[in-house]
mmCIF file of C-alpha atoms in Angstrom:
data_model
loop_
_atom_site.group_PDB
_atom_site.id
_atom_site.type_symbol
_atom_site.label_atom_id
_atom_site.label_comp_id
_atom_site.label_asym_id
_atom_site.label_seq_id
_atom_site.Cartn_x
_atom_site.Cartn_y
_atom_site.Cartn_z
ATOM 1 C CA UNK C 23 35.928 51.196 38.812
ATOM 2 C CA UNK C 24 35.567 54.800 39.173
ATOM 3 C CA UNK C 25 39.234 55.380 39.589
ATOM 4 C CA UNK C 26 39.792 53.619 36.919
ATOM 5 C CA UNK C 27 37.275 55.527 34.865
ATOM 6 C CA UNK C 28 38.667 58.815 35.891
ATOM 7 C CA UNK C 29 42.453 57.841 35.593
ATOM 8 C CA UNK C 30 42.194 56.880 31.873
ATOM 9 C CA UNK C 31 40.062 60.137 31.529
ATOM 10 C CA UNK C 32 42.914 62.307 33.243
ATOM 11 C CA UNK C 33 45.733 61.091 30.533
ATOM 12 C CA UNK C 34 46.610 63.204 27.860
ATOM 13 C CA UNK C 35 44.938 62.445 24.260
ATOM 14 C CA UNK C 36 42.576 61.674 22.621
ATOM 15 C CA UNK C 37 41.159 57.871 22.677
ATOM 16 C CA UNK C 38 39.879 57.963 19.055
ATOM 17 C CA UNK C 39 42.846 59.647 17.602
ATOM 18 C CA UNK C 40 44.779 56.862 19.783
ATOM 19 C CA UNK C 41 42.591 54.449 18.311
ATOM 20 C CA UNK C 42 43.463 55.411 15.129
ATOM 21 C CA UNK C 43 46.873 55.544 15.386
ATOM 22 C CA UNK C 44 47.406 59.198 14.613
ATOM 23 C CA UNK C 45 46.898 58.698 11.092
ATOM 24 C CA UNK C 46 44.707 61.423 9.466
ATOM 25 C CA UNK C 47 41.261 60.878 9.535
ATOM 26 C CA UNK C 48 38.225 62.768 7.894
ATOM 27 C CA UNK C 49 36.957 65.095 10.656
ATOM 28 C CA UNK C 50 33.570 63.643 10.267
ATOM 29 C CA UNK C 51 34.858 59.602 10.775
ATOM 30 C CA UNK C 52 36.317 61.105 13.565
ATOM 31 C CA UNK C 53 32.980 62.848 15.455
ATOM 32 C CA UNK C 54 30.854 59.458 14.246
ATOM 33 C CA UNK C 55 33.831 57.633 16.269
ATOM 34 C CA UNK C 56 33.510 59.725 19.268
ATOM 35 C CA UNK C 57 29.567 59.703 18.866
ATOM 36 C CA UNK C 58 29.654 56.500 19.081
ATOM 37 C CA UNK C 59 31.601 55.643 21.784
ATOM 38 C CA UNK C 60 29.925 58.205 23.884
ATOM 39 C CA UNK C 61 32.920 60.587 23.931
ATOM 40 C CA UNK C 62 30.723 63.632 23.117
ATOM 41 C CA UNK C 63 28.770 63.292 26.224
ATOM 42 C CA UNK C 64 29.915 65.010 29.632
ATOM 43 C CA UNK C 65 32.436 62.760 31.900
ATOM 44 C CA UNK C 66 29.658 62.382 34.132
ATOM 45 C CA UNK C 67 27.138 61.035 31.622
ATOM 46 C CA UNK C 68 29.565 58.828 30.151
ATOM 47 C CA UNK C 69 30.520 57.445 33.686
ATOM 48 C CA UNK C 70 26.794 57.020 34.100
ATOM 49 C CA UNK C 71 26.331 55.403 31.026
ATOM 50 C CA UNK C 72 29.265 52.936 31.606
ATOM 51 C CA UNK C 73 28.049 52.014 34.959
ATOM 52 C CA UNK C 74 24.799 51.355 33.886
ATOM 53 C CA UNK C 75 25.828 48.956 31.467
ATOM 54 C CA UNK C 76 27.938 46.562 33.540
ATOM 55 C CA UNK C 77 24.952 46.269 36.004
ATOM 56 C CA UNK C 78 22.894 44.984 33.083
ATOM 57 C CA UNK C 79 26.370 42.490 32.094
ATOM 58 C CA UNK C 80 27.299 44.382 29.181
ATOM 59 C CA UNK C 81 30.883 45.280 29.077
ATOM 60 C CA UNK C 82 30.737 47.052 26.317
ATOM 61 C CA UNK C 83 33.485 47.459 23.176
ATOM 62 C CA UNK C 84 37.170 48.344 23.438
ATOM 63 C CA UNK C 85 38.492 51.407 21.757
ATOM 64 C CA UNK C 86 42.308 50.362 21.549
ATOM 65 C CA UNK C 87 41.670 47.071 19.384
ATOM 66 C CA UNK C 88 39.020 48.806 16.693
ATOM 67 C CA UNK C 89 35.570 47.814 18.378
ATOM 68 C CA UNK C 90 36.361 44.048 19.984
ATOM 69 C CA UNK C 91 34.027 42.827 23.195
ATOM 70 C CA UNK C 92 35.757 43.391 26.290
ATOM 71 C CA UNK C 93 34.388 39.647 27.494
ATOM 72 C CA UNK C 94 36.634 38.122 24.354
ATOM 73 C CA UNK C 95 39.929 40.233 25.618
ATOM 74 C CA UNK C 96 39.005 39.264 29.234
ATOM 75 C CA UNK C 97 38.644 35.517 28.556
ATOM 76 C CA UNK C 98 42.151 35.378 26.355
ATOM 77 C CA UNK C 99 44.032 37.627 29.329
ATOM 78 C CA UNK C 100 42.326 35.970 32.695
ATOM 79 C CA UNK C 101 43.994 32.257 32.343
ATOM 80 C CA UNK C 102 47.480 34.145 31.822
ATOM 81 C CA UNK C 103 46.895 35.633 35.118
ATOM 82 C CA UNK C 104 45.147 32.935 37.043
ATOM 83 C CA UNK C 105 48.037 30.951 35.780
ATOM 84 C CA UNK C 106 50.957 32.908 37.038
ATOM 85 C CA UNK C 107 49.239 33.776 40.305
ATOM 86 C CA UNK C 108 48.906 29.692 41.021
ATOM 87 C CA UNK C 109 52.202 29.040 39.983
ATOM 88 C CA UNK C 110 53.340 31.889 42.466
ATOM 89 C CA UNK C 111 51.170 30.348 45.533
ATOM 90 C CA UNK C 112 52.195 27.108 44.274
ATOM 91 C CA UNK C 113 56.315 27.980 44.590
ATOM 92 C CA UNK C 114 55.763 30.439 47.602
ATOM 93 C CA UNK C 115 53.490 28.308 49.960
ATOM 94 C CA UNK C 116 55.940 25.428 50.744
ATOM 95 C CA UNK C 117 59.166 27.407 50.258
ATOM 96 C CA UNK C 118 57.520 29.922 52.959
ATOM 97 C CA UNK C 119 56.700 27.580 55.399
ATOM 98 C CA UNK C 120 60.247 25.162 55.287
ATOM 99 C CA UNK C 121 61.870 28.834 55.461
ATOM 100 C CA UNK C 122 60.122 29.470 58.238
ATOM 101 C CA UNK C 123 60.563 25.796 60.292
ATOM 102 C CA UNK C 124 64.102 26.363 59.426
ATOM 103 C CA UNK C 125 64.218 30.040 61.299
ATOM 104 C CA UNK C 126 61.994 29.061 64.267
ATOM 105 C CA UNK C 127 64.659 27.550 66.161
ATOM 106 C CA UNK C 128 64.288 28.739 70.237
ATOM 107 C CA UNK C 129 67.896 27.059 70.178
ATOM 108 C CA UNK C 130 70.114 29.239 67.139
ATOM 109 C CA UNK C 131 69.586 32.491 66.449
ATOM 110 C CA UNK C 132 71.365 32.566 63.414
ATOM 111 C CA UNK C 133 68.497 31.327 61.083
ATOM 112 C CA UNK C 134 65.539 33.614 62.429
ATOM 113 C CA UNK C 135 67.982 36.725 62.280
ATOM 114 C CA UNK C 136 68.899 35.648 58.379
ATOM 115 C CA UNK C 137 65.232 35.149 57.842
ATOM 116 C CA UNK C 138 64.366 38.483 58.743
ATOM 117 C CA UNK C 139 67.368 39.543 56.970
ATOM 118 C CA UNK C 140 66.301 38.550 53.392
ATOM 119 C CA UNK C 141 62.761 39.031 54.191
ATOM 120 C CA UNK C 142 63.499 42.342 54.453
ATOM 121 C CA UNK C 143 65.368 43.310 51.377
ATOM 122 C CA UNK C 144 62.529 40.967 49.671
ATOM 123 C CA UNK C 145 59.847 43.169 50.396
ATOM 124 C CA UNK C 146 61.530 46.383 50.233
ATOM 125 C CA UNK C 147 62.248 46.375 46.915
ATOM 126 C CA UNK C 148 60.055 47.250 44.131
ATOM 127 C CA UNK C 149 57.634 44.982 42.109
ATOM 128 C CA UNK C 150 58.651 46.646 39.168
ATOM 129 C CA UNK C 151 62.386 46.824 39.885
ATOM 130 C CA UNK C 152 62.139 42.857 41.094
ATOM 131 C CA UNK C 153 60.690 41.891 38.275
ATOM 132 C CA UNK C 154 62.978 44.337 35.752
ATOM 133 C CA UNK C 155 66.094 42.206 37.688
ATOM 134 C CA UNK C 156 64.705 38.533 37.475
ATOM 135 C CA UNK C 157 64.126 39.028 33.457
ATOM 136 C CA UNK C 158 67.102 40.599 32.871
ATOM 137 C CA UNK C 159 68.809 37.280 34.853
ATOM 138 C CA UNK C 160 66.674 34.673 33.282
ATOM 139 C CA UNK C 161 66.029 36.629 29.464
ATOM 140 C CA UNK C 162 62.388 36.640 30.069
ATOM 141 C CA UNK C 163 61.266 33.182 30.376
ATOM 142 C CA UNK C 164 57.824 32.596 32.163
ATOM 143 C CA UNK C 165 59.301 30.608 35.162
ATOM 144 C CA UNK C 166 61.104 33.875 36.351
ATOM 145 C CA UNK C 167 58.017 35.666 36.175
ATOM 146 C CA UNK C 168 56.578 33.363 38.589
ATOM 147 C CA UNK C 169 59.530 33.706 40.834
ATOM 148 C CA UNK C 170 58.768 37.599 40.409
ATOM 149 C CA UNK C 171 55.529 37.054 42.248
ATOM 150 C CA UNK C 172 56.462 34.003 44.072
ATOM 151 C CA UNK C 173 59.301 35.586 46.681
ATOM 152 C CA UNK C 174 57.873 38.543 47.977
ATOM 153 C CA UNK C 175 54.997 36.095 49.076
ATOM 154 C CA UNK C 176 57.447 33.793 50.206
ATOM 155 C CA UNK C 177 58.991 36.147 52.327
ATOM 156 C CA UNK C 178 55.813 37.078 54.189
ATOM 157 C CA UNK C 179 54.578 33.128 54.489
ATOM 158 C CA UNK C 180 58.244 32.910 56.249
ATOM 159 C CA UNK C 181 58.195 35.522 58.108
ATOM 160 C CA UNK C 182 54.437 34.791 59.735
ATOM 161 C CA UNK C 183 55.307 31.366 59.766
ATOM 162 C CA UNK C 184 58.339 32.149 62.258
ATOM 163 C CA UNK C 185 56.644 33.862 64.392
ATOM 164 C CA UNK C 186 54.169 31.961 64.513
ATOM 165 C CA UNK C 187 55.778 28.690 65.719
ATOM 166 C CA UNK C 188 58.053 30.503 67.484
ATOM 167 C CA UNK C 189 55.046 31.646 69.938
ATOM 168 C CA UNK C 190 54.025 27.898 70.043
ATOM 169 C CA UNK C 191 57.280 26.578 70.906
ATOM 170 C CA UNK C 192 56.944 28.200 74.229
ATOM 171 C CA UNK C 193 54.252 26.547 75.644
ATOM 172 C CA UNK C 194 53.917 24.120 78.231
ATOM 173 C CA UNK C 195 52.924 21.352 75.935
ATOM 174 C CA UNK C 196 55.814 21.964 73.191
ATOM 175 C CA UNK C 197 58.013 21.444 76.672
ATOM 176 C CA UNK C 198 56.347 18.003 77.580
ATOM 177 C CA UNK C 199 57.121 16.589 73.871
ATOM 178 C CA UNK C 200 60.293 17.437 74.283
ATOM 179 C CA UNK C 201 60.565 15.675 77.516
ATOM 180 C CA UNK C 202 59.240 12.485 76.225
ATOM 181 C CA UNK C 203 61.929 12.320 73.946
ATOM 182 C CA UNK C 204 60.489 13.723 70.669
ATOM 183 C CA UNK C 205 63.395 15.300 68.501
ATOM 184 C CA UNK C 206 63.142 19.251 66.956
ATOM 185 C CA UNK C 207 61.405 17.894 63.554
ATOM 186 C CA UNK C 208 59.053 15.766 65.308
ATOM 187 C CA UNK C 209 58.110 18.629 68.099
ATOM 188 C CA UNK C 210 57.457 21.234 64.759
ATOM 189 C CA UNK C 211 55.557 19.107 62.327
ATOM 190 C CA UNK C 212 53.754 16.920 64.961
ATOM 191 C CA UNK C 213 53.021 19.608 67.853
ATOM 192 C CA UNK C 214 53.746 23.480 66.699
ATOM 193 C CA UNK C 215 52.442 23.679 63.137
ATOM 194 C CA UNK C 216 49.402 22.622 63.451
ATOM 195 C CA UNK C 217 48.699 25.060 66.391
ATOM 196 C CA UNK C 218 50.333 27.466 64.437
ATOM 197 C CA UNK C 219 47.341 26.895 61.223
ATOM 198 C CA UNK C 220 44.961 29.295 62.512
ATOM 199 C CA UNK C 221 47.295 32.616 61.873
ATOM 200 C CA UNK C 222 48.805 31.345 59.300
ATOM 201 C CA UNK C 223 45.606 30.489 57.105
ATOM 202 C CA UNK C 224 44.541 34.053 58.368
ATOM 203 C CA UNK C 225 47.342 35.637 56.047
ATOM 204 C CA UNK C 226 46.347 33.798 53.377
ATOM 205 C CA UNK C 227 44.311 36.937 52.143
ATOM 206 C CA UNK C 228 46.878 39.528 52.505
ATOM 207 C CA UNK C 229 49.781 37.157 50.822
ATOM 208 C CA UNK C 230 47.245 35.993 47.595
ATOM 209 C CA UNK C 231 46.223 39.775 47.794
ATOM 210 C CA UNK C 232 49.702 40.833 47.315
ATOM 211 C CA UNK C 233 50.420 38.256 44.538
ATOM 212 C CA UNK C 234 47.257 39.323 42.678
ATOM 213 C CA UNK C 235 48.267 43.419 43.127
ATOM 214 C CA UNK C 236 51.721 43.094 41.992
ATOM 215 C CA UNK C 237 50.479 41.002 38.433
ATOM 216 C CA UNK C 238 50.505 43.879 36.527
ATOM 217 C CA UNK C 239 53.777 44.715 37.167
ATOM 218 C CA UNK C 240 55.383 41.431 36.409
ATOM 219 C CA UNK C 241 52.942 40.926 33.213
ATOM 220 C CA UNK C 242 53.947 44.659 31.706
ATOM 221 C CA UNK C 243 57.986 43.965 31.966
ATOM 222 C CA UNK C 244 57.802 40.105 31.347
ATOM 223 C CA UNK C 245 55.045 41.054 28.556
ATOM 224 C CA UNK C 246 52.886 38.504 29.343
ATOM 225 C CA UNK C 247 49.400 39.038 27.892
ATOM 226 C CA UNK C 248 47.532 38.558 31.377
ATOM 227 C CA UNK C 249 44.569 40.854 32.658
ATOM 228 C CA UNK C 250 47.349 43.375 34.459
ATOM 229 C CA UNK C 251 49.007 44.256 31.356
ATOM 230 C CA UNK C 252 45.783 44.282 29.835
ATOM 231 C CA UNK C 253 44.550 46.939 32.508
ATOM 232 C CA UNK C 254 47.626 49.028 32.202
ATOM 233 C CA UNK C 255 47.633 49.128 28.337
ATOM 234 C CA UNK C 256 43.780 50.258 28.534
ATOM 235 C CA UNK C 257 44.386 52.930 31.146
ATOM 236 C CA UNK C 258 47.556 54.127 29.119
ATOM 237 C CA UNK C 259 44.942 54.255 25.297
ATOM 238 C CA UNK C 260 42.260 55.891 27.710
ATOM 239 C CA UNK C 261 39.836 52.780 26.732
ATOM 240 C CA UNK C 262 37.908 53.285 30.221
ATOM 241 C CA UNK C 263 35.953 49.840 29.245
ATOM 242 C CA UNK C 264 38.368 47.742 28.969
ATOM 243 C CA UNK C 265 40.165 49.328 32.418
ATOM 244 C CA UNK C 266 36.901 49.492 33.958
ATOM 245 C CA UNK C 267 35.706 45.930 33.102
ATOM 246 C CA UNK C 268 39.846 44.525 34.486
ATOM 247 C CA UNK C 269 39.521 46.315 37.333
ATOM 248 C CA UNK C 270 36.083 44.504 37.797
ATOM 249 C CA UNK C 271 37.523 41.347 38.157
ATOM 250 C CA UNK C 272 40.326 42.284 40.389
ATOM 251 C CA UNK C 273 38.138 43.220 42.516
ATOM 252 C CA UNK C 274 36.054 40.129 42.265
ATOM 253 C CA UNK C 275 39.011 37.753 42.585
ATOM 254 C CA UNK C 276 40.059 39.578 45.296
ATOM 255 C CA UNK C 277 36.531 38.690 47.058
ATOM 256 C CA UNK C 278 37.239 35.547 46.104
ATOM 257 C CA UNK C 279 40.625 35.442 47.947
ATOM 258 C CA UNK C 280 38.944 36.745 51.361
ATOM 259 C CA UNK C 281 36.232 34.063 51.239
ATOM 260 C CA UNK C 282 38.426 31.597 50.448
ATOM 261 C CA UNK C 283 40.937 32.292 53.348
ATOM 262 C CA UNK C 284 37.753 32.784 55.685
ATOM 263 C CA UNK C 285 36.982 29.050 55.006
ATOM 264 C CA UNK C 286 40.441 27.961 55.620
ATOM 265 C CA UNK C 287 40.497 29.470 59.129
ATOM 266 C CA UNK C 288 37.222 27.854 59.409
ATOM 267 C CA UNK C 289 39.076 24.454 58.328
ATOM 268 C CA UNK C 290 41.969 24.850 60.399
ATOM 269 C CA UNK C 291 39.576 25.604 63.904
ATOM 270 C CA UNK C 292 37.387 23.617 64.855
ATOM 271 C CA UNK C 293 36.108 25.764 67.879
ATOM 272 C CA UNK C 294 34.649 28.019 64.612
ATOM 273 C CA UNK C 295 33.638 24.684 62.889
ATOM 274 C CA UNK C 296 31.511 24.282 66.719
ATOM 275 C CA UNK C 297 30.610 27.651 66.629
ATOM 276 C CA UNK C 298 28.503 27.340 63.140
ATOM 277 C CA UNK C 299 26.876 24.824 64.024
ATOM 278 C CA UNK C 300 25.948 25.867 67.350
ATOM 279 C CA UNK C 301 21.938 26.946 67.797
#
């Protein structure tokens, strides 16, 4: 919150004379404006000021749209962003894990060495550049967008997925499957994924995590009007409530994320499961 506070502070310009488009404005409508936004206060008071009021709920009122509650611009962005990041974890979660059953072969070593291959050039490039190409390719359409976020996350699931099972497929137990007959499908799906649950429900954090951080990327070159345009637009105008308040809920939907992935690896153990309910 702070850094957000400060980095729409730092810009160039003024807020109210952004807010007003540049047009000329009577020197006096001008000081009420920054009066009454608080601008005429030190940074430090204002900061104060702002803090204060989102303890007590109040988000306050946004300087780039004339004056409107930050809750009504949060509730129209947030479902553009909740939907995109479930339509990300939606595409990435299976096409991660068949990626990686395909590459954690002990046999060929052909798929793991493509998987880590295009894993690779996945995550090294750019959020913004990835999401510049995939628009460009599919003229913008919402579906791409979701790819935008979807493969760098699907890379990672593979990736952790791989080695994962590829641990599991060494032990003693993966060996006596395979000696009672049990084919390579049947020895992954019956006997090395579900040992392999643990680590993988572990990374659900960091891949969600990485999902919800690259948003406002995809959202500012796809123009989607989610909360990490929203947040980028409001940093840009200098309106320090409305990047103050989007910031906020990052960081409460990334809380969300961790607790949610700490239940799944309780889900997925059941020594933790035994441990809880120990006295």
């Amino acid at each position: 919150m702070l850094a957000s506070f400060l980095a729409s502070h730092a810009l160039p310009g003024d807020p109210v004379m952004l807010m007003v488009d540049g047009r000329a404005a009577d020197p006096e409508m001008i000081r009420r404006l920054r009066e009454g936004a608080g601008l005429d206060q030190p940074l430090g008071v204002q900061f104060l000021s702002y803090a204060l009021a989102l303890l007590q709920g109040d988000l306050g009122l946004s300087l780039r749209y004339g004056g409107v509650p930050v809750t009504a611009l949060l509730s129209g962005a947030l479902p553009v962003t909740l939907g995109l990041m479930t339509g990300a974890a939606a595409l990435a979660l299976p096409v991660g894990l068949a990626l990686g059953l395909a590459a954690a072969d002990d046999r060929r070593a052909w798929p793991g060495t493509a998987l880590t291959i295009g894993s690779v050039l996945a995550l090294s490039v750019p959020p913004l550049a990835l999401a510049t190409w995939l628009m460009l390719a599919g003229s913008g359409t919402a579906p791409w967008a979701v790819a935008a976020l979807a493969l760098p996350a699907a890379a990672m699931i593979a990736r952790l997925a791989r080695t994962q099972l590829t641990e599991v497929l060494g032990h003693d137990f993966i060996r006596t499957a395979r000696a009672k007959g049990l084919g390579r499908v049947a020895v992954l799906l019956r006997h090395a994924l579900p040992n392999a649950l643990v680590p993988l429900a572990a990374a659900v954090g960091s891949v969600a995590g990485t999902i919800l951080t690259t948003t406002a990327a995809v959202e500012t070159v796809f123009a989607l009007p989610g909360l990490g345009r929203l947040a980028v637009q409001a940093v840009l105008a200098r309106d320090h409530t409305v990047a103050g308040a989007a910031v906020l809920v990052f960081v409460l939907m990334q809380v969300a994320i961790s607790l949610t992935a700490e239940l799944l690896i309780g889900l997925a153990d059941p020594r933790l499961r035994g441990d809880a309910g120990a006295p």
